[in-house]
CSV table of C-alpha atoms and ligand atoms in Angstrom, one decimal:
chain,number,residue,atom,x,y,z
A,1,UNK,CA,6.6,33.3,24.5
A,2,UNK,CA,4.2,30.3,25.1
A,3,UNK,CA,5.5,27.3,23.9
A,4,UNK,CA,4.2,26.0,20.8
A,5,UNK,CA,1.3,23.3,20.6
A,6,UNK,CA,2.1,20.2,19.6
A,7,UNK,CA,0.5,19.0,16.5
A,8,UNK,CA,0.3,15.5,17.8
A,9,UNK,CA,-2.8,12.6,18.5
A,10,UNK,CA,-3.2,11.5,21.3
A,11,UNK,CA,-4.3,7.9,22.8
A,12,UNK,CA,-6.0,7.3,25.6
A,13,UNK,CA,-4.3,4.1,27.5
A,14,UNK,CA,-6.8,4.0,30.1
A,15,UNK,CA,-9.3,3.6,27.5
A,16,UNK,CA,-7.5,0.9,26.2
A,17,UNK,CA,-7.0,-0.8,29.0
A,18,UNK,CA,-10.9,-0.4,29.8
A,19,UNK,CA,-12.3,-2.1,26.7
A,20,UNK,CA,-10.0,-5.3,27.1
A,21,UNK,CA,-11.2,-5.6,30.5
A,22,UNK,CA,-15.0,-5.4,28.6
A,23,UNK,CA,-13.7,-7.6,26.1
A,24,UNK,CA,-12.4,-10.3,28.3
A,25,UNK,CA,-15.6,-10.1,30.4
A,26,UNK,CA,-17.5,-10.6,27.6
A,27,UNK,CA,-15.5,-13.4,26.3
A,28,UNK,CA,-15.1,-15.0,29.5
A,29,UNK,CA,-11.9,-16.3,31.7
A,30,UNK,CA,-12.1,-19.3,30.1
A,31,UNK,CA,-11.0,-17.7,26.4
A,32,UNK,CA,-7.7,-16.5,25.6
A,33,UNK,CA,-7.3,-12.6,24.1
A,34,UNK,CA,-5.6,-12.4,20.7
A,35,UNK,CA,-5.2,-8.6,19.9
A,36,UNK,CA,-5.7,-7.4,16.1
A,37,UNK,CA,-3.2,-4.7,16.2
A,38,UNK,CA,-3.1,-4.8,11.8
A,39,UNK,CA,-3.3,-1.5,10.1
A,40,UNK,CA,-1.4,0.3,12.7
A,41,UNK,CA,-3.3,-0.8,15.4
A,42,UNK,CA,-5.9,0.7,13.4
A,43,UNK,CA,-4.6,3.9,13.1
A,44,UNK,CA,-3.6,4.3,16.7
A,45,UNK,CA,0.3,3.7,16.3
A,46,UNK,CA,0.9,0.3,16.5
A,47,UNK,CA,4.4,0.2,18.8
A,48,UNK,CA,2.4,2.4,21.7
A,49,UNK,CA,-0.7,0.2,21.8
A,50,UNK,CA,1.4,-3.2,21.4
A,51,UNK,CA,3.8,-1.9,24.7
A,52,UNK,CA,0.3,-1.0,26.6
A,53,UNK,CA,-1.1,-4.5,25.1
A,54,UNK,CA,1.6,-6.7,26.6
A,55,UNK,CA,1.8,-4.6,29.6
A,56,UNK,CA,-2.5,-5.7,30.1
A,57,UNK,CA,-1.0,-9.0,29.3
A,58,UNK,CA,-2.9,-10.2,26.5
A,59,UNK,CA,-2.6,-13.6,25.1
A,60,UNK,CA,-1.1,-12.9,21.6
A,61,UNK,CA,-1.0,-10.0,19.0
A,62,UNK,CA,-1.8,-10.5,15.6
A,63,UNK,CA,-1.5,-8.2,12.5
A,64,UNK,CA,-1.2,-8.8,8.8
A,65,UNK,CA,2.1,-6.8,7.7
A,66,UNK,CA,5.2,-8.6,8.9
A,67,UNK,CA,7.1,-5.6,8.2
A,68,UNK,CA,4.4,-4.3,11.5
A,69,UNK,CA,5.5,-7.8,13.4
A,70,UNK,CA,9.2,-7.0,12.4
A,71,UNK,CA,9.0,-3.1,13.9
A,72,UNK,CA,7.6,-5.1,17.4
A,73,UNK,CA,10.0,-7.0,17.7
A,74,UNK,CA,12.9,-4.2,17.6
A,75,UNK,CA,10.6,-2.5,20.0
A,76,UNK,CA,10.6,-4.8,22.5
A,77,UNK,CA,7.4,-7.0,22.3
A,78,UNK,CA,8.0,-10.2,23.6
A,79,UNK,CA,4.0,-12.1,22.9
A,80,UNK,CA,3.3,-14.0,19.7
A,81,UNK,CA,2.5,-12.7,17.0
A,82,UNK,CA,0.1,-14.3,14.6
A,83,UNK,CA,0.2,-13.1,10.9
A,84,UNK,CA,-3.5,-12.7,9.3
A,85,UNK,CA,-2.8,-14.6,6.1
A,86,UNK,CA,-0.8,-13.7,3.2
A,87,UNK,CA,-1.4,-14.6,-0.2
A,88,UNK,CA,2.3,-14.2,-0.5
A,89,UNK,CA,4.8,-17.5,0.0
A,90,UNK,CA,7.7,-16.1,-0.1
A,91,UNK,CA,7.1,-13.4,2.9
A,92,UNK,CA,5.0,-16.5,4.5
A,93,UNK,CA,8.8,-18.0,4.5
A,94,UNK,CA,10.4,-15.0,6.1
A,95,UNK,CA,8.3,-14.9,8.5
A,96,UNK,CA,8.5,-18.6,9.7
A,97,UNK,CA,12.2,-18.3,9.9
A,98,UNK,CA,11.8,-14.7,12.0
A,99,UNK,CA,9.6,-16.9,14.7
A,100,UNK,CA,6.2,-15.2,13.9
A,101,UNK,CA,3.3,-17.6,13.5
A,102,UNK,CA,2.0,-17.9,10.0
A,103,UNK,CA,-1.5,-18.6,9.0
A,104,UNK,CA,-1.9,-21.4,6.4
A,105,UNK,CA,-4.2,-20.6,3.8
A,106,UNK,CA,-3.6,-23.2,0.9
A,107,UNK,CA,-1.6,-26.7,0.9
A,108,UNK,CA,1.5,-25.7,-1.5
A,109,UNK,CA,2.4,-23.2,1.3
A,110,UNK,CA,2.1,-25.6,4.2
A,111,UNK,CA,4.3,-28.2,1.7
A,112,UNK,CA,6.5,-25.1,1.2
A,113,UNK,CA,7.1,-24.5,4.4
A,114,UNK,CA,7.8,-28.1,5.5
A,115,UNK,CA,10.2,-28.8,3.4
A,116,UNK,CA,12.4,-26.0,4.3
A,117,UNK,CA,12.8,-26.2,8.3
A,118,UNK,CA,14.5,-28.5,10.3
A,119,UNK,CA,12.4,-28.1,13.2
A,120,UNK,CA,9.0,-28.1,14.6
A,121,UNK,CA,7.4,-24.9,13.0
A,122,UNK,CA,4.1,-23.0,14.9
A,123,UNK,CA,1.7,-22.4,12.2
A,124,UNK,CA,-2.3,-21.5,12.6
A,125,UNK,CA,-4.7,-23.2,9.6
A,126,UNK,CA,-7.3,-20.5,8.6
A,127,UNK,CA,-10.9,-21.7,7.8
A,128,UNK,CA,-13.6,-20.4,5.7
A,129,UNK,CA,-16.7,-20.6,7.7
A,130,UNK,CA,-18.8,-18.8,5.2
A,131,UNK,CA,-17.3,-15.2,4.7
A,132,UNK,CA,-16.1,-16.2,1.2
A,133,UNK,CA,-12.7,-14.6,1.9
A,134,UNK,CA,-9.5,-16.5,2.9
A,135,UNK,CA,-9.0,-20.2,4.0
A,136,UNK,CA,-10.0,-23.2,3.2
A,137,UNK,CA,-14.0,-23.3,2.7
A,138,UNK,CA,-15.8,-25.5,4.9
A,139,UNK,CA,-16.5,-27.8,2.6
A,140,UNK,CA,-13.2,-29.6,1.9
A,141,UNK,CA,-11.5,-28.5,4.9
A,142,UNK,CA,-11.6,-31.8,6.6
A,143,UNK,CA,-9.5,-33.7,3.6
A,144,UNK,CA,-7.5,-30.2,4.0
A,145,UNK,CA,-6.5,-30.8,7.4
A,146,UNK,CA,-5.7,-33.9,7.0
A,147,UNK,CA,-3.2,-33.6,4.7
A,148,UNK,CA,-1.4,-31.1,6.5
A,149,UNK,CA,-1.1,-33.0,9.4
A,150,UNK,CA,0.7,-35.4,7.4
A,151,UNK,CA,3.7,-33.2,6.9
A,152,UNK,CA,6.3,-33.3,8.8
A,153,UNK,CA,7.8,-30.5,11.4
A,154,UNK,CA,4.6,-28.0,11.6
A,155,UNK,CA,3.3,-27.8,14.9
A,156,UNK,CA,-0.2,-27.0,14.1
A,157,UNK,CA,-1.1,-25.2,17.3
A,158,UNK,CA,-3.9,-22.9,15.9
A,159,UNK,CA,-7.3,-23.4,13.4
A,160,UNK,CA,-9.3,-20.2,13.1
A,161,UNK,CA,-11.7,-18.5,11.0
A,162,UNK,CA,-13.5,-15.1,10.7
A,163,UNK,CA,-17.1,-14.0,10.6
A,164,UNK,CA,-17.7,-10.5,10.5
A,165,UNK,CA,-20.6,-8.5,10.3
A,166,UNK,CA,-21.3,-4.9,9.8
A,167,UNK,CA,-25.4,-4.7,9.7
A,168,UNK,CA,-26.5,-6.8,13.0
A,169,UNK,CA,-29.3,-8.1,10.8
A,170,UNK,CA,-26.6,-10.3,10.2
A,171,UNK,CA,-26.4,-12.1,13.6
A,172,UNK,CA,-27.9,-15.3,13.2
A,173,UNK,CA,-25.9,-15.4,9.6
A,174,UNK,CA,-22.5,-15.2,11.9
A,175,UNK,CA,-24.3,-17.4,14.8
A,176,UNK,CA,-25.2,-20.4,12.3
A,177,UNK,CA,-21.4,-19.9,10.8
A,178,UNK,CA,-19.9,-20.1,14.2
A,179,UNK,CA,-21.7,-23.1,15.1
A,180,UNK,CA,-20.7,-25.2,12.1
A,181,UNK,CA,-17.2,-23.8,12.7
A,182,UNK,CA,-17.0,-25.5,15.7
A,183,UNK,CA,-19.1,-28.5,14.8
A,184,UNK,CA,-15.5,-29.1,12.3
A,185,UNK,CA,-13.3,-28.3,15.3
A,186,UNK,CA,-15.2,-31.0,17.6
A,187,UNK,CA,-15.0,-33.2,14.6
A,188,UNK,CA,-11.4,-32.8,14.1
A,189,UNK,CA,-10.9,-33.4,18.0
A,190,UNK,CA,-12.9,-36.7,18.0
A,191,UNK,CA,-10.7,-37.7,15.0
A,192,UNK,CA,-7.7,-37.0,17.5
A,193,UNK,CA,-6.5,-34.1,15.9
A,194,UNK,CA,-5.5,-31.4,18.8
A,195,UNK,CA,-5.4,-27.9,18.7
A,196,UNK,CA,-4.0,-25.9,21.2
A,197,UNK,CA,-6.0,-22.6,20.1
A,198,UNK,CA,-9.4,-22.9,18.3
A,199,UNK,CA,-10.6,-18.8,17.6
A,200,UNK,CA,-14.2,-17.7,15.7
A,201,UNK,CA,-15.0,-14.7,17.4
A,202,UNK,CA,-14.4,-11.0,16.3
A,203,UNK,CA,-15.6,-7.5,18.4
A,204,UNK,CA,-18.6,-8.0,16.3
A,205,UNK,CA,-19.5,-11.5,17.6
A,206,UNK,CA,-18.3,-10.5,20.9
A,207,UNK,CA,-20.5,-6.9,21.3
A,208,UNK,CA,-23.5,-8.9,19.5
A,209,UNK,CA,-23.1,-11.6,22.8
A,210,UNK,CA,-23.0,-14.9,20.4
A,211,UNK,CA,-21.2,-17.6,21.7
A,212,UNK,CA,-18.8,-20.4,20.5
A,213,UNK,CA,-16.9,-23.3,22.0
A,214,UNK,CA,-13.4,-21.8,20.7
A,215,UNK,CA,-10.8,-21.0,23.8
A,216,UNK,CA,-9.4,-17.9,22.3
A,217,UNK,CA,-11.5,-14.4,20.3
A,218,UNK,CA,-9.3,-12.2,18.4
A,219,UNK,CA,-10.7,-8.4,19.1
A,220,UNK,CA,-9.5,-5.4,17.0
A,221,UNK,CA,-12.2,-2.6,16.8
A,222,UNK,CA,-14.0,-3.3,20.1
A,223,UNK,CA,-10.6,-2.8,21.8
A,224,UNK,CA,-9.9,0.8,19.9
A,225,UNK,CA,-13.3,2.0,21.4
A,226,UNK,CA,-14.1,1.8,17.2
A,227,UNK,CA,-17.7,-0.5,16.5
A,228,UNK,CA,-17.9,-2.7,14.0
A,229,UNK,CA,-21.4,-1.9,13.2
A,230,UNK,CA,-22.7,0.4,10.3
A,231,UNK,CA,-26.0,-0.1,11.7
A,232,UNK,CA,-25.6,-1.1,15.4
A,233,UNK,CA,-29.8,-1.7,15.6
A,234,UNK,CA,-29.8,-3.4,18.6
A,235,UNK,CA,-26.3,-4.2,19.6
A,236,UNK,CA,-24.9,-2.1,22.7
A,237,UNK,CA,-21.8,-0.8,22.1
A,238,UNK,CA,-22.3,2.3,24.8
A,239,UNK,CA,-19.4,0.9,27.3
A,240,UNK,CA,-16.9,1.2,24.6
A,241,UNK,CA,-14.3,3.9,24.8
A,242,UNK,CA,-12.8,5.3,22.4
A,243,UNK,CA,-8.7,5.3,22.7
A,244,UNK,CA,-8.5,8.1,20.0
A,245,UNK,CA,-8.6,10.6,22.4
A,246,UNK,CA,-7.2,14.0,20.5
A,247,UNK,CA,-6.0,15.3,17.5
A,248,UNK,CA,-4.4,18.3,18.1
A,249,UNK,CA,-2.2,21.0,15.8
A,250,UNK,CA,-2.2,25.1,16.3
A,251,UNK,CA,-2.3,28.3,14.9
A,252,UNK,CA,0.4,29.3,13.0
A,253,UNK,CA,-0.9,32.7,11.5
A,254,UNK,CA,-4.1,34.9,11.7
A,255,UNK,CA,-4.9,37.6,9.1
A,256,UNK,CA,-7.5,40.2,9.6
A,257,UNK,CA,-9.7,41.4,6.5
A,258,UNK,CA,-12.0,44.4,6.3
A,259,UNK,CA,-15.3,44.4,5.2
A,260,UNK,CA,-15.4,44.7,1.2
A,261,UNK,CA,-12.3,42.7,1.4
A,262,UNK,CA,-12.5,39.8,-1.7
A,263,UNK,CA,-11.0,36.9,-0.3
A,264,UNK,CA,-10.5,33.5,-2.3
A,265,UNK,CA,-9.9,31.2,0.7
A,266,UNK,CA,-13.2,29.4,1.2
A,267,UNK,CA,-14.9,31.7,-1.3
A,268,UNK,CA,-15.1,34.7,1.5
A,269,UNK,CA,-15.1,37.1,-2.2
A,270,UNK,CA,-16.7,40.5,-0.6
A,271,UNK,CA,-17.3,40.2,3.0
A,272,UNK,CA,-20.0,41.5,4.5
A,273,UNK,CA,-18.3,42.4,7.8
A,274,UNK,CA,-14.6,41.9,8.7
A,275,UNK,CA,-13.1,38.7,9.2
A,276,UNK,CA,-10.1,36.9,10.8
A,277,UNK,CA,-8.2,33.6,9.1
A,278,UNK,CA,-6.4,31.4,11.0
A,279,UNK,CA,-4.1,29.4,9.1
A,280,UNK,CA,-3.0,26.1,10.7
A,281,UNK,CA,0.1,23.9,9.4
A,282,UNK,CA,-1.9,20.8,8.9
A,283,UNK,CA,-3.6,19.9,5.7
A,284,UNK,CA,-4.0,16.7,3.2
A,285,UNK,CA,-0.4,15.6,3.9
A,286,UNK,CA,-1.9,14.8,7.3
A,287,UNK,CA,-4.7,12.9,6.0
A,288,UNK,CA,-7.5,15.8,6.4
A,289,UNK,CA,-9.7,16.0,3.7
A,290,UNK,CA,-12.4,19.0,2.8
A,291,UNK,CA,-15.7,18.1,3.7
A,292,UNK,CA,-18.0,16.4,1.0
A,293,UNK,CA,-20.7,18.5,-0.3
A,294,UNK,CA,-23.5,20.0,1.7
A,295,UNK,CA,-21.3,19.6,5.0
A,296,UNK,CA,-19.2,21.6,7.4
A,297,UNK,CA,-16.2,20.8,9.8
A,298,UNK,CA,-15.1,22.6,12.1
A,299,UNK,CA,-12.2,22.6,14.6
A,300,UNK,CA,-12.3,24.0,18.4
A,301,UNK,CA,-10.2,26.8,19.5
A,302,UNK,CA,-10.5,28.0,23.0
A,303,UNK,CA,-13.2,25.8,23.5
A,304,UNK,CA,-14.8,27.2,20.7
A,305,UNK,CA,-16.1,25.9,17.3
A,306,UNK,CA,-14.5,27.8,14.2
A,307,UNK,CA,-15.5,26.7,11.0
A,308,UNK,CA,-13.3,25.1,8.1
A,309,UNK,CA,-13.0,27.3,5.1
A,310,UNK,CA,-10.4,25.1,3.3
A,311,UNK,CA,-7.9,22.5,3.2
A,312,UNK,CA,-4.9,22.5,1.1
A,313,UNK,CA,-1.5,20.3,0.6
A,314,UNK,CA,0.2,21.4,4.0
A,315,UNK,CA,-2.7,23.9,5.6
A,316,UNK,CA,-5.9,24.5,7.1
A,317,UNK,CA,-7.8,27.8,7.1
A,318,UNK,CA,-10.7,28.8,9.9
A,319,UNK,CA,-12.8,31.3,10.5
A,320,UNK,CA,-12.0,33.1,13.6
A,321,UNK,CA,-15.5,35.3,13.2
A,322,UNK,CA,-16.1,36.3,16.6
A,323,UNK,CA,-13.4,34.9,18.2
A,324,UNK,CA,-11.4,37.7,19.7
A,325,UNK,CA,-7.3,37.5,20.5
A,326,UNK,CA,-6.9,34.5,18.9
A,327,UNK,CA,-2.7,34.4,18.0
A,328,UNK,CA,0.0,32.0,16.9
A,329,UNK,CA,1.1,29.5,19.1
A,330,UNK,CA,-3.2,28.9,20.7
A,331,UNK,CA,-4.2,25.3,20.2
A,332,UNK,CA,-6.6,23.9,17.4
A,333,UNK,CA,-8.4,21.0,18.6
A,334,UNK,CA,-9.5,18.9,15.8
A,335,UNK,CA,-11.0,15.7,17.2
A,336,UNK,CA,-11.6,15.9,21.1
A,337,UNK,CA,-12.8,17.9,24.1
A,338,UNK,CA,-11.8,21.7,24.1
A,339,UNK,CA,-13.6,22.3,27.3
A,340,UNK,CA,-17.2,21.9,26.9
A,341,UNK,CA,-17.4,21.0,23.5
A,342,UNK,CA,-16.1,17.9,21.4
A,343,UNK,CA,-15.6,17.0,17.6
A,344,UNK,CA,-16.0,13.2,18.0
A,345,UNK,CA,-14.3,10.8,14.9
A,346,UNK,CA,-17.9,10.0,13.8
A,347,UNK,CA,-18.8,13.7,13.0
A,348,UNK,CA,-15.1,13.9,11.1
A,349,UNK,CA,-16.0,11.0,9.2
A,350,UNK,CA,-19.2,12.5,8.3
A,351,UNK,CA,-18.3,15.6,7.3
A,352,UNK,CA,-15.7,13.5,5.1
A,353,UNK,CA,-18.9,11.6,3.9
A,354,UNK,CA,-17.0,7.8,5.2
A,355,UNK,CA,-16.8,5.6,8.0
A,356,UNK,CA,-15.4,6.5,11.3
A,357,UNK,CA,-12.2,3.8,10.7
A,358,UNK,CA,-12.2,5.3,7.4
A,359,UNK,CA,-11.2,8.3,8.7
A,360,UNK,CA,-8.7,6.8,11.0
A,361,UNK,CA,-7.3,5.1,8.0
A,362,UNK,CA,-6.4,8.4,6.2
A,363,UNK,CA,-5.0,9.8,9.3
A,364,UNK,CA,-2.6,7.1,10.1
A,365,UNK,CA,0.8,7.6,10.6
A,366,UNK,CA,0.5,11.2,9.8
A,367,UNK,CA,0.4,12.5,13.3
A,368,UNK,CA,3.8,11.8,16.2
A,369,UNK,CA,1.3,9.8,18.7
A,370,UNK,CA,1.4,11.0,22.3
A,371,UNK,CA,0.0,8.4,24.7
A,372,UNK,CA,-1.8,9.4,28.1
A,373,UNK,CA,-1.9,7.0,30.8
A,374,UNK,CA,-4.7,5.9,32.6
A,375,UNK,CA,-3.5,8.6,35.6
A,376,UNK,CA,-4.2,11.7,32.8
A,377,UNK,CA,-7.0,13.2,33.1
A,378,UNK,CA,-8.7,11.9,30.0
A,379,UNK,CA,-10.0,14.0,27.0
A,380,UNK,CA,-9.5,17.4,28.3
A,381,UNK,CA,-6.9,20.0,27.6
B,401,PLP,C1,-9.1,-8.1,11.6
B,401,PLP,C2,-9.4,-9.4,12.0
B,401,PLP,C3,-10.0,-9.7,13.3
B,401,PLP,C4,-10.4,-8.7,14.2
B,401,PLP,O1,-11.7,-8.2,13.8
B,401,PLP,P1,-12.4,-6.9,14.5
B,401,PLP,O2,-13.6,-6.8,13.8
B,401,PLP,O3,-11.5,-5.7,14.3
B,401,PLP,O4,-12.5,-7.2,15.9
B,401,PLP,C5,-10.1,-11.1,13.6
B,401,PLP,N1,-9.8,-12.1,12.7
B,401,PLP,C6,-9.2,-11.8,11.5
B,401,PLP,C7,-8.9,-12.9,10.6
B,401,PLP,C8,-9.0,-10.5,11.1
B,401,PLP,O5,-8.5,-10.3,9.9
């Protein structure tokens, strides 16, 4: 007997490694890499990527879950890793006193944290350069600053803040934001205040070719091969490669009706010709959805596309019309090639009626993560 399929996702490493190379290039060798790995590396599996990060030898990681920085560091990962602010003191605390670098969003928790260690304590300020989000706004970040310098053992060895943009309409918004970003930072330096990392730039600053004087950009989507455009208008994001290679599960059981048959699954009541089901044993516990209204998945077997006639709980039903010998055990591709033909994220996410990360999102941690290295051949089974 053929050895089961795996019901697995796979990630491509070489892709990875690929767009950090286009990131860095981009940047320039003059700015360090901090990698966003939050939100399980954005669905990828965050221990894999973070070993093949540090392996490219990135500059830092960052994520916003310490309980994420916690699982790296029983893995192995030696970088720094920055947490994305917390609202949250307490785990702001925890995390100072398990050597991850916090981000400083407000002055009680900069007091806080000064008055509890004994020694010289990394921490990164976070400014609010106009996204109306987290950090100090512009505004009154100088007196801000100031006073945090003032306290004693916190090694402030980061300032960094975030404009993102999804519509590049937006671009000259995020340019205009970055350059009074680093207007403060030269400020601050002429003042004598030092920084060791100053950081503005996201993928979509990056992929949108502004420019800053910051030495470091912290990349998330750009390196997943994900864009961080809705509407991309003019902004190339063509060299990107995307790192979510597969998602793979198989048959499990076929069922063959005769014509006349009534059939609830996908609504198949009194078939016109016979049909065969293939059930497979992946459903909404694994973050698939049904398509929205008005649209259609469908899934590749044997380089084929066979339509989606439901999802439930802990299955999948297809329609194997047409497709002859089709038994337990064959392989379902649901994102990726099948030889010829591919069922790329965007067209999951559309079927799902969301965005592509969306769609990542839901199938996080739901599928054992397979990585191939760059030596695979990539995206073909
Ligand atoms: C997520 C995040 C980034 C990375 O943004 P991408 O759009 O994924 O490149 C950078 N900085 C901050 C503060 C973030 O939260």
């Amino acid at each position: 007997m053929n050895q089961p399929t795996a019901v697995c996702a796979e990630i491509d490493l070489g892709a990875l490694a690929s767009n950090v190379r286009l990131m860095q290039q981009i940047a320039g060798s003059d700015k360090q890499l901090i990698a966003s790995i939050k939100a399980n590396a954005y669905g990828h599996g965050v221990v894999p990527i973070a070993q093949a990060l540090q392996d490219l030898k990135v500059d830092a990681l960052a994520t916003g879950s310490l309980k994420e920085a916690q699982l790296l560091r029983q893995h192995g990962i030696v970088l720094p890793i920055l947490l994305f602010a917390f609202a949250d003191s307490e785990l702001t605390m925890r995390a100072v006193t398990e050597g991850f670098i916090p981000t400083l969003t407000h002055l009680q928790m900069a007091e806080a944290i000064s008055g509890v260690v004994k020694n010289p304590t990394s921490v990164y300020l976070k400014i609010d350069a106009g996204l109306g989000r987290l950090g100090e706004p512009l505004d009154s970040a100088r007196q801000w600053v100031e006073k945090i310098f003032q306290l004693p053992n916190l090694r402030i060895e980061g300032i960094y803040t975030h404009v993102p943009f999804a519509d590049s309409k937006q671009r000259d918004w995020a340019a205009q934001r970055l350059q009074a970003f680093d207007q403060f930072v030269a400020e601050l330096k002429n003042a004598g205040y030092q920084f060791s990392v100053t950081q503005a730039m996201a993928s979509c600053c990056l992929l949108a070719r502004l420019q800053d004087h910051c030495n470091a950009v912290c990349v998330g989507h750009a390196l997943y091969g994900l864009s961080p455009f809705s509407s991309p208008g003019s902004v190339d994001v063509s060299q990107l490669r995307p790192v979510m290679k597969n998602l793979k599960s198989r048959i499990i059981h076929t069922s063959y009706h005769a014509e006349g048959s009534d059939i609830a699954v996908g609504g198949l009541y009194g078939l016109k010709r016979p049909r065969t089901i293939g059930v497979l044993p992946t459903g909404m516990a694994h973050g698939l959805c049904k398509p929205v209204e008005g649209k259609v998945m469908a899934v590749l077997i044997r380089g084929r596309k066979a339509k989606v006639l439901s999802v439930s709980l802990e299955h999948t039903t297809v329609d194997l019309d047409g497709m002859e010998g089709v038994s337990p055990g064959d392989p379902v591709t649901f994102l990726g090639y099948d030889g010829d033909e591919e069922i790329t994220l965007s067209s999951i996410a559309n079927a799902w009626g969301i965005q592509p990360l969306e769609a990542l999102m839901r199938l996080s941690g739901r599928f054992p993560i397979r990585s191939m290295d760059a030596t695979e051949e990539s995206g073909r089974i």
